[in-house]
mmCIF file of C-alpha atoms and ligand atoms in Angstrom:
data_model
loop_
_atom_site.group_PDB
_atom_site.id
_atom_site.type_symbol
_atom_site.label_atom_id
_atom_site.label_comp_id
_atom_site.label_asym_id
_atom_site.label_seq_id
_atom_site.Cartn_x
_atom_site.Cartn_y
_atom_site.Cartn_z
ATOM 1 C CA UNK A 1363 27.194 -4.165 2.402
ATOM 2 C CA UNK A 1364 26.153 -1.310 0.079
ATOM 3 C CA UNK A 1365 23.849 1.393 1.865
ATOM 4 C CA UNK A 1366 22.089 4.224 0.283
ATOM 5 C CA UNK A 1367 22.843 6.873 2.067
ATOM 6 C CA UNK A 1368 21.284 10.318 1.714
ATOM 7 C CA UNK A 1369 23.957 13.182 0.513
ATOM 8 C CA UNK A 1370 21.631 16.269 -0.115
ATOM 9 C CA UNK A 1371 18.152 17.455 0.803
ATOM 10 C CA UNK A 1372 16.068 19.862 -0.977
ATOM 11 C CA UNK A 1373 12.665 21.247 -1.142
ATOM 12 C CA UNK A 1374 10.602 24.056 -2.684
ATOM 13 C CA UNK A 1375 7.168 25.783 -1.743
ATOM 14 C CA UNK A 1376 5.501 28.235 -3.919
ATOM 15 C CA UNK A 1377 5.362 31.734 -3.126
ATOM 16 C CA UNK A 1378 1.836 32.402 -2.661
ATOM 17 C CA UNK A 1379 0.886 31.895 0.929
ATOM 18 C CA UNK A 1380 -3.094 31.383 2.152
ATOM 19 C CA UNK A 1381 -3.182 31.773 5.685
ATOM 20 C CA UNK A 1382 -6.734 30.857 8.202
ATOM 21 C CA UNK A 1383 -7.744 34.248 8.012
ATOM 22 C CA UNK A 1384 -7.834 34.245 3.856
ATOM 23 C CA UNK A 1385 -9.862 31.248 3.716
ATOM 24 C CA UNK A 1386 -12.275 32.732 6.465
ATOM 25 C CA UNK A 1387 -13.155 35.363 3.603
ATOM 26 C CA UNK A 1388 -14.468 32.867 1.359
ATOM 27 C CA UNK A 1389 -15.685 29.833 3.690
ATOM 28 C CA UNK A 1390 -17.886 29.350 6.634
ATOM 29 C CA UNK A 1391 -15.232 28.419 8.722
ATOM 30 C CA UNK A 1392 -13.035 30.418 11.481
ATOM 31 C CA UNK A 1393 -9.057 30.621 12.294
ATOM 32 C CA UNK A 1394 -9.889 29.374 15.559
ATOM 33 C CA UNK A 1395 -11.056 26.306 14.526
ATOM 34 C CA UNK A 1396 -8.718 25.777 12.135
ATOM 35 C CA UNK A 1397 -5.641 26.156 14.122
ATOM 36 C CA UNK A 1398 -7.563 24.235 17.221
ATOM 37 C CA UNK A 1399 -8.197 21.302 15.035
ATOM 38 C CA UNK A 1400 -5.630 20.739 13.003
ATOM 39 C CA UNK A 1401 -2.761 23.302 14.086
ATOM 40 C CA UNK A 1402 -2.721 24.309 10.177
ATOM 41 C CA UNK A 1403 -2.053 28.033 10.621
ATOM 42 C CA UNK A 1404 -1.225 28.794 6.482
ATOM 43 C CA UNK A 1405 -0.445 26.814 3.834
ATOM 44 C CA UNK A 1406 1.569 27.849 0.106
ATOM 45 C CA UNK A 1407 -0.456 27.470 -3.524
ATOM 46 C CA UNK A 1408 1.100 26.951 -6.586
ATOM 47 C CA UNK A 1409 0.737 29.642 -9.049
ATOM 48 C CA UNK A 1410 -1.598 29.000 -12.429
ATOM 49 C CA UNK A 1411 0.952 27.584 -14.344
ATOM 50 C CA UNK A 1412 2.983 26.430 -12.052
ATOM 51 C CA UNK A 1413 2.579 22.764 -12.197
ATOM 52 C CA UNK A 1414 4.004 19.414 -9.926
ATOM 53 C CA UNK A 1415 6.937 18.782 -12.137
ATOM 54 C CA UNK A 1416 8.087 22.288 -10.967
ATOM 55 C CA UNK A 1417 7.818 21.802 -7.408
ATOM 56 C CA UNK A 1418 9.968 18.522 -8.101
ATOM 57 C CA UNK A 1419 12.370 19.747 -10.102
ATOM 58 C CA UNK A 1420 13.377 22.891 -7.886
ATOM 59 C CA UNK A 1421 13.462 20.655 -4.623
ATOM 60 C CA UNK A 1422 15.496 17.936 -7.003
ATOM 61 C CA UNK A 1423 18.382 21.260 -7.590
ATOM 62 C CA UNK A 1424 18.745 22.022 -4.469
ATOM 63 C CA UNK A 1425 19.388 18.300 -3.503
ATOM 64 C CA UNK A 1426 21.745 17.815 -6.332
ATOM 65 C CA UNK A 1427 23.561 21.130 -5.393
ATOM 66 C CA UNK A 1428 24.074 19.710 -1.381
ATOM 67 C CA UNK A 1429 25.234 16.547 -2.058
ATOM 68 C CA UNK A 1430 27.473 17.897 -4.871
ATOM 69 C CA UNK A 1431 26.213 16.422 -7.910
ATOM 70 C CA UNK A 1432 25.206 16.849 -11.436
ATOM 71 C CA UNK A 1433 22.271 15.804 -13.530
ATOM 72 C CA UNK A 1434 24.382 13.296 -15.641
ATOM 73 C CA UNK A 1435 25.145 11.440 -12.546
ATOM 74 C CA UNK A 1436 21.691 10.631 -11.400
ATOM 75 C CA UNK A 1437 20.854 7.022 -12.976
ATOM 76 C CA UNK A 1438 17.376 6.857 -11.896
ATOM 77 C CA UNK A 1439 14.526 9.340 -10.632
ATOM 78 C CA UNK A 1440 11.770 8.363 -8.367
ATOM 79 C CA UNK A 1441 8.600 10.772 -7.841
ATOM 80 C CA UNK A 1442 6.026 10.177 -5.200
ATOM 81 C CA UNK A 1443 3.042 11.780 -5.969
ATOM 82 C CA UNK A 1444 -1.049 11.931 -6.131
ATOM 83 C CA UNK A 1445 -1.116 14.942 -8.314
ATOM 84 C CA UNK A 1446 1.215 14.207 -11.613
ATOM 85 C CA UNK A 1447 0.981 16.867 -14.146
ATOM 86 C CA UNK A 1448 -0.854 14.639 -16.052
ATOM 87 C CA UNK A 1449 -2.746 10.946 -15.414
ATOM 88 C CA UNK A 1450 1.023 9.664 -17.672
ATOM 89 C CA UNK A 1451 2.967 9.707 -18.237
ATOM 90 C CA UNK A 1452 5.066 9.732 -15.310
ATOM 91 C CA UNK A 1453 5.468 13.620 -13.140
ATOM 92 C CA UNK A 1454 9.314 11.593 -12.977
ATOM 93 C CA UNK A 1455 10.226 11.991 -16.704
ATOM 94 C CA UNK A 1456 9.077 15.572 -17.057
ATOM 95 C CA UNK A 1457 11.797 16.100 -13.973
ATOM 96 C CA UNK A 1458 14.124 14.254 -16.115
ATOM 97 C CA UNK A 1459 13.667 16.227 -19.178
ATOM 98 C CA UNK A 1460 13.658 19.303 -16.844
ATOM 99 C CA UNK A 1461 16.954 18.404 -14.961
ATOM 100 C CA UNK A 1462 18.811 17.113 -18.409
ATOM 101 C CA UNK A 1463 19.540 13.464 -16.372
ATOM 102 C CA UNK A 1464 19.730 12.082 -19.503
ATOM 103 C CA UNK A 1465 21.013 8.482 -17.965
ATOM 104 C CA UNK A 1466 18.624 8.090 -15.597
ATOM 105 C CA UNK A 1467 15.376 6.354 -15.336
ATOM 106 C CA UNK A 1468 12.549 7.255 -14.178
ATOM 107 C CA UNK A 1469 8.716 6.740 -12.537
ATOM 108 C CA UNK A 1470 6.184 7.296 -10.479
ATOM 109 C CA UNK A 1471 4.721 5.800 -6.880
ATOM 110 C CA UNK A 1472 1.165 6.316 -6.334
ATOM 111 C CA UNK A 1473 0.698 5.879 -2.860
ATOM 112 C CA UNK A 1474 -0.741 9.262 -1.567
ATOM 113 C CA UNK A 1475 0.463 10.907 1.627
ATOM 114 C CA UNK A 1476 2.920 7.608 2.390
ATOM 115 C CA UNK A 1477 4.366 8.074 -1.431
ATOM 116 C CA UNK A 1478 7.545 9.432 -0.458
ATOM 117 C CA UNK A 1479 8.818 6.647 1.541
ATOM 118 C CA UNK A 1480 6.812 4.090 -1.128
ATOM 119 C CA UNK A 1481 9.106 5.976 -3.333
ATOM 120 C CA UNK A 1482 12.250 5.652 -0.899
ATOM 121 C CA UNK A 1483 11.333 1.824 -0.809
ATOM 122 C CA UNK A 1484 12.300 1.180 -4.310
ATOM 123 C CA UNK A 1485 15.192 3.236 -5.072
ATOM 124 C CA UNK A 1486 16.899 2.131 -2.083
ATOM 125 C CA UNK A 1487 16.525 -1.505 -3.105
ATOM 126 C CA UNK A 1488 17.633 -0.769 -6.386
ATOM 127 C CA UNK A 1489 20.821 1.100 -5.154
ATOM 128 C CA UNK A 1490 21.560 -1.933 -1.977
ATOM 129 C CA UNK A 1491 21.189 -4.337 -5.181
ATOM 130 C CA UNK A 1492 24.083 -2.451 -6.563
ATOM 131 C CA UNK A 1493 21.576 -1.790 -9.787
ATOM 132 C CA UNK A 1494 21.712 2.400 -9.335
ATOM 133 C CA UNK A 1495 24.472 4.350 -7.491
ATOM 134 C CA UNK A 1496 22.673 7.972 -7.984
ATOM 135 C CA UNK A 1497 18.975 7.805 -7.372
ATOM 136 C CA UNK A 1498 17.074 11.634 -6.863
ATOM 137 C CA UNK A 1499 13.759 10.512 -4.416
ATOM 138 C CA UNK A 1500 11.389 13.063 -4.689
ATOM 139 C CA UNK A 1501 7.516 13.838 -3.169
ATOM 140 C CA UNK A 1502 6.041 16.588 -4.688
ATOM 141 C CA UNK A 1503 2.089 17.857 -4.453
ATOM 142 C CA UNK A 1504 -0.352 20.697 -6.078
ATOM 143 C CA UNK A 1505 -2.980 19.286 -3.988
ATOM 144 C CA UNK A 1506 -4.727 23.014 -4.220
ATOM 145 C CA UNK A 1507 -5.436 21.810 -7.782
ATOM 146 C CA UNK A 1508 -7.800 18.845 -6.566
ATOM 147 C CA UNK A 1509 -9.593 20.222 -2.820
ATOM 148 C CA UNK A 1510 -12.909 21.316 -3.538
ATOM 149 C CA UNK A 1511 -12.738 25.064 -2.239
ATOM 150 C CA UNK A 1512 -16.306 25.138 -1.229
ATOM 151 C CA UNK A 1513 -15.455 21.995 1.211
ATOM 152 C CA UNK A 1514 -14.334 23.550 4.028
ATOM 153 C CA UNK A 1515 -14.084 19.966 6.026
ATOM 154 C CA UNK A 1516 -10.989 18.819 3.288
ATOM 155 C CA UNK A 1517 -9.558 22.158 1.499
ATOM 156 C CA UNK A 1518 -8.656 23.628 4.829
ATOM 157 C CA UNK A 1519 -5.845 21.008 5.549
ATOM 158 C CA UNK A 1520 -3.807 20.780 2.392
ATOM 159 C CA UNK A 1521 -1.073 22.713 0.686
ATOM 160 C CA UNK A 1522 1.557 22.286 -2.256
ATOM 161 C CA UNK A 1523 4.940 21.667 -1.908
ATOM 162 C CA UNK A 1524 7.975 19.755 -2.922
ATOM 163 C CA UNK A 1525 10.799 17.652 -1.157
ATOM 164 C CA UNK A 1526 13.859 15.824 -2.464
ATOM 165 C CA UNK A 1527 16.624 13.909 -1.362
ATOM 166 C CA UNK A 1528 19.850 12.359 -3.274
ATOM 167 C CA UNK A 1529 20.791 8.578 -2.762
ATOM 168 C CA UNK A 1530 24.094 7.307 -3.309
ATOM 169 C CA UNK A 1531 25.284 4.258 -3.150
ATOM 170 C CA UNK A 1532 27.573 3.914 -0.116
ATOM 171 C CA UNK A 1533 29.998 1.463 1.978
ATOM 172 C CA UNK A 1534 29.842 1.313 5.676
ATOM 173 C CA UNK A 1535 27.143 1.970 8.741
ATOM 174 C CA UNK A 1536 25.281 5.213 7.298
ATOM 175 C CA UNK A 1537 22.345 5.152 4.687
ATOM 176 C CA UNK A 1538 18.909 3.810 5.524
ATOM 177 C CA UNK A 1539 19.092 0.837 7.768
ATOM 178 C CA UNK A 1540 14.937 0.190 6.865
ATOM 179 C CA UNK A 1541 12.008 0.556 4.935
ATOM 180 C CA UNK A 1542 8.799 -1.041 6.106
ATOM 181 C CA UNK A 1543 5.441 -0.792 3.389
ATOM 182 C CA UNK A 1544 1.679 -1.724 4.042
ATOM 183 C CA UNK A 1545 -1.736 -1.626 2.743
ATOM 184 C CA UNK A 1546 -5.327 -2.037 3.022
ATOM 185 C CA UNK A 1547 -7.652 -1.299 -0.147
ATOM 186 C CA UNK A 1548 -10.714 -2.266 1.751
ATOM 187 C CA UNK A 1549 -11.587 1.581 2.987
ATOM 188 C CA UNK A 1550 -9.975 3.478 -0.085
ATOM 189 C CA UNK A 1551 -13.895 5.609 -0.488
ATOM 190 C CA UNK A 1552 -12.498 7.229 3.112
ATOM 191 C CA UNK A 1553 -10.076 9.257 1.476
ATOM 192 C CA UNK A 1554 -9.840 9.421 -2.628
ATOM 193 C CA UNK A 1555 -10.402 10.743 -5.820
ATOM 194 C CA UNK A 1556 -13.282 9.228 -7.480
ATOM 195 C CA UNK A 1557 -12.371 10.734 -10.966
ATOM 196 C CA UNK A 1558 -11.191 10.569 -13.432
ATOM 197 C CA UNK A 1559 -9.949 6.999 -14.141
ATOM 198 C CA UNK A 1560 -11.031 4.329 -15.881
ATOM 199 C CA UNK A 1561 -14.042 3.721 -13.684
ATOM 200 C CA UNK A 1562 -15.342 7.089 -13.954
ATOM 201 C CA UNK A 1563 -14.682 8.838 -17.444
ATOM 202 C CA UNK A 1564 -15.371 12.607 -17.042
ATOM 203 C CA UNK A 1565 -19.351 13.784 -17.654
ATOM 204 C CA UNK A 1566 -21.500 16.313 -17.259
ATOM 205 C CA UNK A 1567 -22.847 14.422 -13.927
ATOM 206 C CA UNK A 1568 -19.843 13.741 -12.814
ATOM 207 C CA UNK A 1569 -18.182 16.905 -12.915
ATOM 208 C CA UNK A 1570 -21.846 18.115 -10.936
ATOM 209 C CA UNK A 1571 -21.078 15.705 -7.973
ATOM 210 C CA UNK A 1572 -17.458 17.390 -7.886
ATOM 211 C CA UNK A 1573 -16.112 13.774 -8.678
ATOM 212 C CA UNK A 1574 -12.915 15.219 -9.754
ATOM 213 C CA UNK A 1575 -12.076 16.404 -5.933
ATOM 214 C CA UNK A 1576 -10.366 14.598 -3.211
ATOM 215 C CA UNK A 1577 -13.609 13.173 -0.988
ATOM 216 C CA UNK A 1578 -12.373 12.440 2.139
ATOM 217 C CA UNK A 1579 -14.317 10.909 5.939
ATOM 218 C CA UNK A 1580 -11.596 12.705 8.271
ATOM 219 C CA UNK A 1581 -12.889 11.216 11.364
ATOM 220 C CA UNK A 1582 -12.697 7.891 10.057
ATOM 221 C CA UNK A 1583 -9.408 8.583 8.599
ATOM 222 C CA UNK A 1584 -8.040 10.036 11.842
ATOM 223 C CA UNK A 1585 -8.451 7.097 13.817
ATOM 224 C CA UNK A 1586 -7.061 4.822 11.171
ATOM 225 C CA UNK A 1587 -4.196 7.017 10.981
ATOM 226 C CA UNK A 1588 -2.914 7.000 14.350
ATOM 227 C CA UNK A 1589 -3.118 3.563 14.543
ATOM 228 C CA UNK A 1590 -1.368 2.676 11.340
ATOM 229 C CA UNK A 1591 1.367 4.891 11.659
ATOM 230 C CA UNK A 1592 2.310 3.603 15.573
ATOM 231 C CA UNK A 1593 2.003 0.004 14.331
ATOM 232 C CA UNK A 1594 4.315 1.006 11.419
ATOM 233 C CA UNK A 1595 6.666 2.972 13.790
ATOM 234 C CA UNK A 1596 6.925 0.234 16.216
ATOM 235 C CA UNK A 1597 7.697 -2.224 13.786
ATOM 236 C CA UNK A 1598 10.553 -0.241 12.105
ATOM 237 C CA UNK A 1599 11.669 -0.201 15.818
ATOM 238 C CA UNK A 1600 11.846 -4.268 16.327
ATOM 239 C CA UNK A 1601 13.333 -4.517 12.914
ATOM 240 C CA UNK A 1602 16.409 -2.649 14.066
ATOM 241 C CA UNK A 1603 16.712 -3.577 17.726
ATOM 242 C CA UNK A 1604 16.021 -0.313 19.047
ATOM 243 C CA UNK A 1605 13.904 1.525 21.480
ATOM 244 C CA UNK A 1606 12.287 5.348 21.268
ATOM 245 C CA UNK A 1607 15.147 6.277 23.122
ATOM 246 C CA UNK A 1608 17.982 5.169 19.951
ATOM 247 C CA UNK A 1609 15.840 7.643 17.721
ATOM 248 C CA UNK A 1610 16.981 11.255 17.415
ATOM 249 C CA UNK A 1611 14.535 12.184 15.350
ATOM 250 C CA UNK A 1612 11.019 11.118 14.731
ATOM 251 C CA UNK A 1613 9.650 12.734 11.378
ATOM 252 C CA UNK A 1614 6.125 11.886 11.123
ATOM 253 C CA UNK A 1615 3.706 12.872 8.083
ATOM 254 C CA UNK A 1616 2.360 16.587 8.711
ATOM 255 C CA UNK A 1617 -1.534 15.346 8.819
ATOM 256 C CA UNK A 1618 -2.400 17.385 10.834
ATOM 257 C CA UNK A 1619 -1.236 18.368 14.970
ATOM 258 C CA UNK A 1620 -3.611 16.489 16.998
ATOM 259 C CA UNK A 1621 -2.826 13.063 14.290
ATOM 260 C CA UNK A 1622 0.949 13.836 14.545
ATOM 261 C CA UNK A 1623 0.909 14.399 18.955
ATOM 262 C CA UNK A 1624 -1.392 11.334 19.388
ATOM 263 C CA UNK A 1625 1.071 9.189 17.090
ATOM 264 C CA UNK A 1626 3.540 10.594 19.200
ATOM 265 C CA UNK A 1627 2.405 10.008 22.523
ATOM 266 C CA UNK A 1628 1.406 6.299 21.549
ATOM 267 C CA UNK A 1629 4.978 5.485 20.248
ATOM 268 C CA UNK A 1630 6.354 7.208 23.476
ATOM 269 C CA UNK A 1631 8.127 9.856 21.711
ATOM 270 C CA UNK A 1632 9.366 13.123 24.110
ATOM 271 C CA UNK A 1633 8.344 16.630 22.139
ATOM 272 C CA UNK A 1634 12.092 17.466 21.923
ATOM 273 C CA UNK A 1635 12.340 14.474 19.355
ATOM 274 C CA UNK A 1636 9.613 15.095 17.307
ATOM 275 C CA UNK A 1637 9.623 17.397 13.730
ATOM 276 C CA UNK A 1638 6.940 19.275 13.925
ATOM 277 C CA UNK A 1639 5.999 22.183 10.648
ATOM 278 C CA UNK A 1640 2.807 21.589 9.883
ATOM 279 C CA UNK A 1641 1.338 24.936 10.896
ATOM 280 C CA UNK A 1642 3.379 26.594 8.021
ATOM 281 C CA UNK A 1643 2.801 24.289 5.464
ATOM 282 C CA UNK A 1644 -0.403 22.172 5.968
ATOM 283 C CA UNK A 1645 -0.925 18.439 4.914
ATOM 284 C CA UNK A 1646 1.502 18.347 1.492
ATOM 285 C CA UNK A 1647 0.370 14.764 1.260
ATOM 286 C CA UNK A 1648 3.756 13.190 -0.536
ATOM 287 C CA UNK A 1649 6.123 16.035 0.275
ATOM 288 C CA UNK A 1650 5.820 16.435 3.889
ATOM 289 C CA UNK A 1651 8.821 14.157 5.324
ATOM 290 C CA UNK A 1652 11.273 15.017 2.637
ATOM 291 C CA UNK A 1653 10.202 19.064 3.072
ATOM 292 C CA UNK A 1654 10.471 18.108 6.903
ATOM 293 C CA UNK A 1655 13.828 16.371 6.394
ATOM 294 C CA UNK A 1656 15.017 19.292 4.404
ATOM 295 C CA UNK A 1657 14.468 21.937 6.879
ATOM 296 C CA UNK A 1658 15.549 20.090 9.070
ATOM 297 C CA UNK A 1659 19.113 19.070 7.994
ATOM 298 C CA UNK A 1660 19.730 22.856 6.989
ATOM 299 C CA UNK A 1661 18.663 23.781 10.579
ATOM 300 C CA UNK A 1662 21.905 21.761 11.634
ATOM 301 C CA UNK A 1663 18.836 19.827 13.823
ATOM 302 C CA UNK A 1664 20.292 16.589 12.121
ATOM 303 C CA UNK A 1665 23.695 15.384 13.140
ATOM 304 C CA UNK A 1666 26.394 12.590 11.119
ATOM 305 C CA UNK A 1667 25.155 9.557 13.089
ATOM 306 C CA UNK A 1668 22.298 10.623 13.768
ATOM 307 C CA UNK A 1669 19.144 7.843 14.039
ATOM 308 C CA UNK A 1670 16.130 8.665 11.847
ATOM 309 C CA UNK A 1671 12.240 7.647 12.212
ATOM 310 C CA UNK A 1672 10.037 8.603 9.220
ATOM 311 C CA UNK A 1673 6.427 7.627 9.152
ATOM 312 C CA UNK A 1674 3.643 7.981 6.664
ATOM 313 C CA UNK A 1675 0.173 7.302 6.385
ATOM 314 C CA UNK A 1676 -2.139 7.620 3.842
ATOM 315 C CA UNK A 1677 -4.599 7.215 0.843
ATOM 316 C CA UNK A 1678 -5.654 3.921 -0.475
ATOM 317 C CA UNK A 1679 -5.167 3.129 2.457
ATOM 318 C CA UNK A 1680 -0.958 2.976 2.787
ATOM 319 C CA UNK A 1681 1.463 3.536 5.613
ATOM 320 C CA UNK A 1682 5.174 3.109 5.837
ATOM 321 C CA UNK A 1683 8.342 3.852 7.588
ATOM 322 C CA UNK A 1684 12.230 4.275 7.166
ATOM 323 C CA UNK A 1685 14.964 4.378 9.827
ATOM 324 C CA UNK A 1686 17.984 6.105 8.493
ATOM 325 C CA UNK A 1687 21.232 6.438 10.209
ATOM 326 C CA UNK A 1688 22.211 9.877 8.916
HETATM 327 N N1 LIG B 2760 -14.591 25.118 9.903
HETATM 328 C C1 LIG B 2760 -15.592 25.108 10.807
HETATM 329 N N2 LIG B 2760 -16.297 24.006 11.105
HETATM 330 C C2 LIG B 2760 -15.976 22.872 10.469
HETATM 331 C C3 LIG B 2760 -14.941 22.804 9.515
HETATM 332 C C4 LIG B 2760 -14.241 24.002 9.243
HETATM 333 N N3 LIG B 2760 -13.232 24.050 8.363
HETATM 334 N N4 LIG B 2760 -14.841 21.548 9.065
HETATM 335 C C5 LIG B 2760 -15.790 20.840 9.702
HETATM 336 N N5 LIG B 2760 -16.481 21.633 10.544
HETATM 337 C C6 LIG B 2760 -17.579 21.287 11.432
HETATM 338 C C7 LIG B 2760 -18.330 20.074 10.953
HETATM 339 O O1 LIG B 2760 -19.307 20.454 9.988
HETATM 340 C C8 LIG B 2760 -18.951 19.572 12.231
HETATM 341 O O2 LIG B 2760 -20.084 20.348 12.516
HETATM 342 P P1 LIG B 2760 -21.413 19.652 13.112
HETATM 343 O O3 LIG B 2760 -20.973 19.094 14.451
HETATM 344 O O4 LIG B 2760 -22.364 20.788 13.209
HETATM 345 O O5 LIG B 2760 -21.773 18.590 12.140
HETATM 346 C C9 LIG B 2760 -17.896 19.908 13.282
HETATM 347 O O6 LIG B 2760 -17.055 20.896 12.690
HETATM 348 C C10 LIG B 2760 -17.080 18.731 13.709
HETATM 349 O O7 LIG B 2760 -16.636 18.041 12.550
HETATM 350 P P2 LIG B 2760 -15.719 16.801 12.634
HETATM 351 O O8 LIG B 2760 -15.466 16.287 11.238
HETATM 352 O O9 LIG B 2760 -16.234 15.829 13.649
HETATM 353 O O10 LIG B 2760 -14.403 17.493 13.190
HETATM 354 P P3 LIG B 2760 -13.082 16.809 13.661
HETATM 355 O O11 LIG B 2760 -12.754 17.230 15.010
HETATM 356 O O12 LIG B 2760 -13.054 15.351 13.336
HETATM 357 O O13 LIG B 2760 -12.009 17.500 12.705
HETATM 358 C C11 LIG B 2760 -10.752 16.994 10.734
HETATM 359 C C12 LIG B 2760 -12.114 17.344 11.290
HETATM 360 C C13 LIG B 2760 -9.802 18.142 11.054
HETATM 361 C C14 LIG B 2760 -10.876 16.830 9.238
HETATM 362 C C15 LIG B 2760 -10.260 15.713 11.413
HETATM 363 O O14 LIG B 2760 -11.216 14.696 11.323
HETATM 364 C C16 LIG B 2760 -9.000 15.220 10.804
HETATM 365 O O15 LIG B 2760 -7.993 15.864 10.906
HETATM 366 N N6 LIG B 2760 -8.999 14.022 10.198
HETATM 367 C C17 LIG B 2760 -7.846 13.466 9.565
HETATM 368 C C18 LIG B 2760 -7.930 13.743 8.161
HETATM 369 C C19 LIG B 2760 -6.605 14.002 7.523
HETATM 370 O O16 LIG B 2760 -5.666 14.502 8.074
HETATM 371 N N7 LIG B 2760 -6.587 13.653 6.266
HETATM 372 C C20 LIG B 2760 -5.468 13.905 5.465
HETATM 373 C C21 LIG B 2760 -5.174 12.814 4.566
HETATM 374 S S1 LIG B 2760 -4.728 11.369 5.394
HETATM 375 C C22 LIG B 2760 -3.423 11.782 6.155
HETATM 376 O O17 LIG B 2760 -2.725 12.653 5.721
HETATM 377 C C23 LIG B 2760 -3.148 11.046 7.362
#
């Protein structure tokens, strides 16, 4: 059976770091709380002008350099993101034109903070159907460029950032073993973006009621989340015969701590087998697994053979998982 197997990790965060005690200067809000709610100590901000497709593309070289290969290998190029440079086209082809992968297709998945593994999802089944033998998977997020900074119950979780791995089209045991999706569009006004589609153009009003910013009902969202992401956890489990105990590493979305430790806990997960970075970086919606992944494969914290559990939940509502045997 062909696999796709993962031969390079990368990721990227802009310089510019915004830690508690910055926001505190411009919000009614305190470090304590901050860090006691969410364990979000700082977070990075893209520069002005530095846009999504550059987050992608720098996390996309340093993939490409660790697995060893070059732009005209890639055939296809899969973005997960909530914050494209523009509404289309895709984030994915401005990567391509970046990178030069000029045999490679290439999109976007919308699926908010579970886009990265919505994006896994379909380049590994195009690679196991022996239809792409160098895909580039990438989440990448300027989610500073949509949080209302006067909203100190959203702006204080997210951050920007950018992860990437490199698929290749292997024989043999290693690659990812699973991907599981789901969905529920019933509760999307719980955490979206009410403009600017097609059901809201822009207008004066509209721009008033700060209907270009991400509205979110984080209590709500918090219990939904937890839920969602053991069910989706559990069921990755079953699919592959194995128990808590086969998994060496359990890479949850970086929500935030107390969403990530009660996931945890419910799953039955020790602390030693849990990634955990989400007081550096905040909630980078699509990018937080790969980013996650990334640091930790260059940490040496993932072994060859190694057993994989990724989990995502998020906007719309989505949540998903992935076991890969690295
Ligand atoms: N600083 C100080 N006080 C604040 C802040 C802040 N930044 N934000 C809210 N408060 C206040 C509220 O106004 C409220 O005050 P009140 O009691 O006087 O009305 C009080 O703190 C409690 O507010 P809650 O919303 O009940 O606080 P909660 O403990 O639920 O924490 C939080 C809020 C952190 C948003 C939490 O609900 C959460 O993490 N939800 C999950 C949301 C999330 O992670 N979304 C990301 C996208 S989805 C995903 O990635 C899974």
């Amino acid at each position: 059976m062909i696999r796709a197997r993962i031969t390079g990790t990368g990721s990227y965060v802009p310089e510019k770091v915004l830690t508690n005690l910055d926001i505190e200067k411009f919000l009614d809000t305190s470090d304590e709380w901050i860090r006691t709610r969410t364990g979000i100590n700082e977070r990075h901000i893209a520069a002005d002008g530095e846009n999504t497709s550059d987050l992608a593309t720098r996390a996309a070289e340093r993939a490409m350099e660790m697995a060893g290969v070059s732009a005209a290998d890639i055939d296809l190029i899969v973005v997960g993101t909530i914050t494209g440079d523009y509404p289309w086209p895709a984030t994915a082809c401005i990567v391509q034109s970046n990178l030069g992968a000029i045999n490679a297709g290439a999109f976007d998945v919308s699926a908010a903070c579970s886009g990265f593994l919505y994006a896994l999802s379909c380049a590994v089944d195009r690679v196991e159907a022996g239809r792409s033998k160098k895909a580039l998977v990438i989440g990448a997020e300027a989610l500073s460029r949509i949080v209302n900074w006067e909203d100190r119950n959203t702006c204080i979780l997210f951050g920007d950032a950018a992860g990437a791995v490199v698929l290749e089209a292997c024989e043999g045991e290693h690659g990812v073993l699973s991907t599981h999706l789901h969905a529920d569009g019933t509760h999307l006004e719980l955490l979206y973006q009410p403009g600017f589609g097609t059901r809201m153009q822009p207008s004066e009003q509209a721009l008033k009621d700060r209907n270009y910013f991400l509205h979110m009902q984080g209590n709500e969202v918090f219990k939904v989340a937890v839920r969602s992401m053991t069910d989706v956890a559990n069921i990755a489990l079953k699919a592959n015969n194995m128990s808590v105990e086969d998994v060496d590493l359990f890479i949850p979305h970086q929500a935030n701590i107390r969403i990530l430790n009660a996931t945890a806990k419910k799953i039955g997960f020790r602390d030693d087998q849990v990634y955990i970075n989400v007081e550096r970086f905040g909630n980078t919606s699509g990018a937080t697994i790969p980013l996650a992944m990334d640091e930790a494969n260059r940490a040496g914290r993932i072994k060859e053979g190694d057993i994989l559990l990724l989990d995502a939940f998020g906007g719309g509502f989505t949540w998903a998982s992935a076991i890969v045997r690295w």
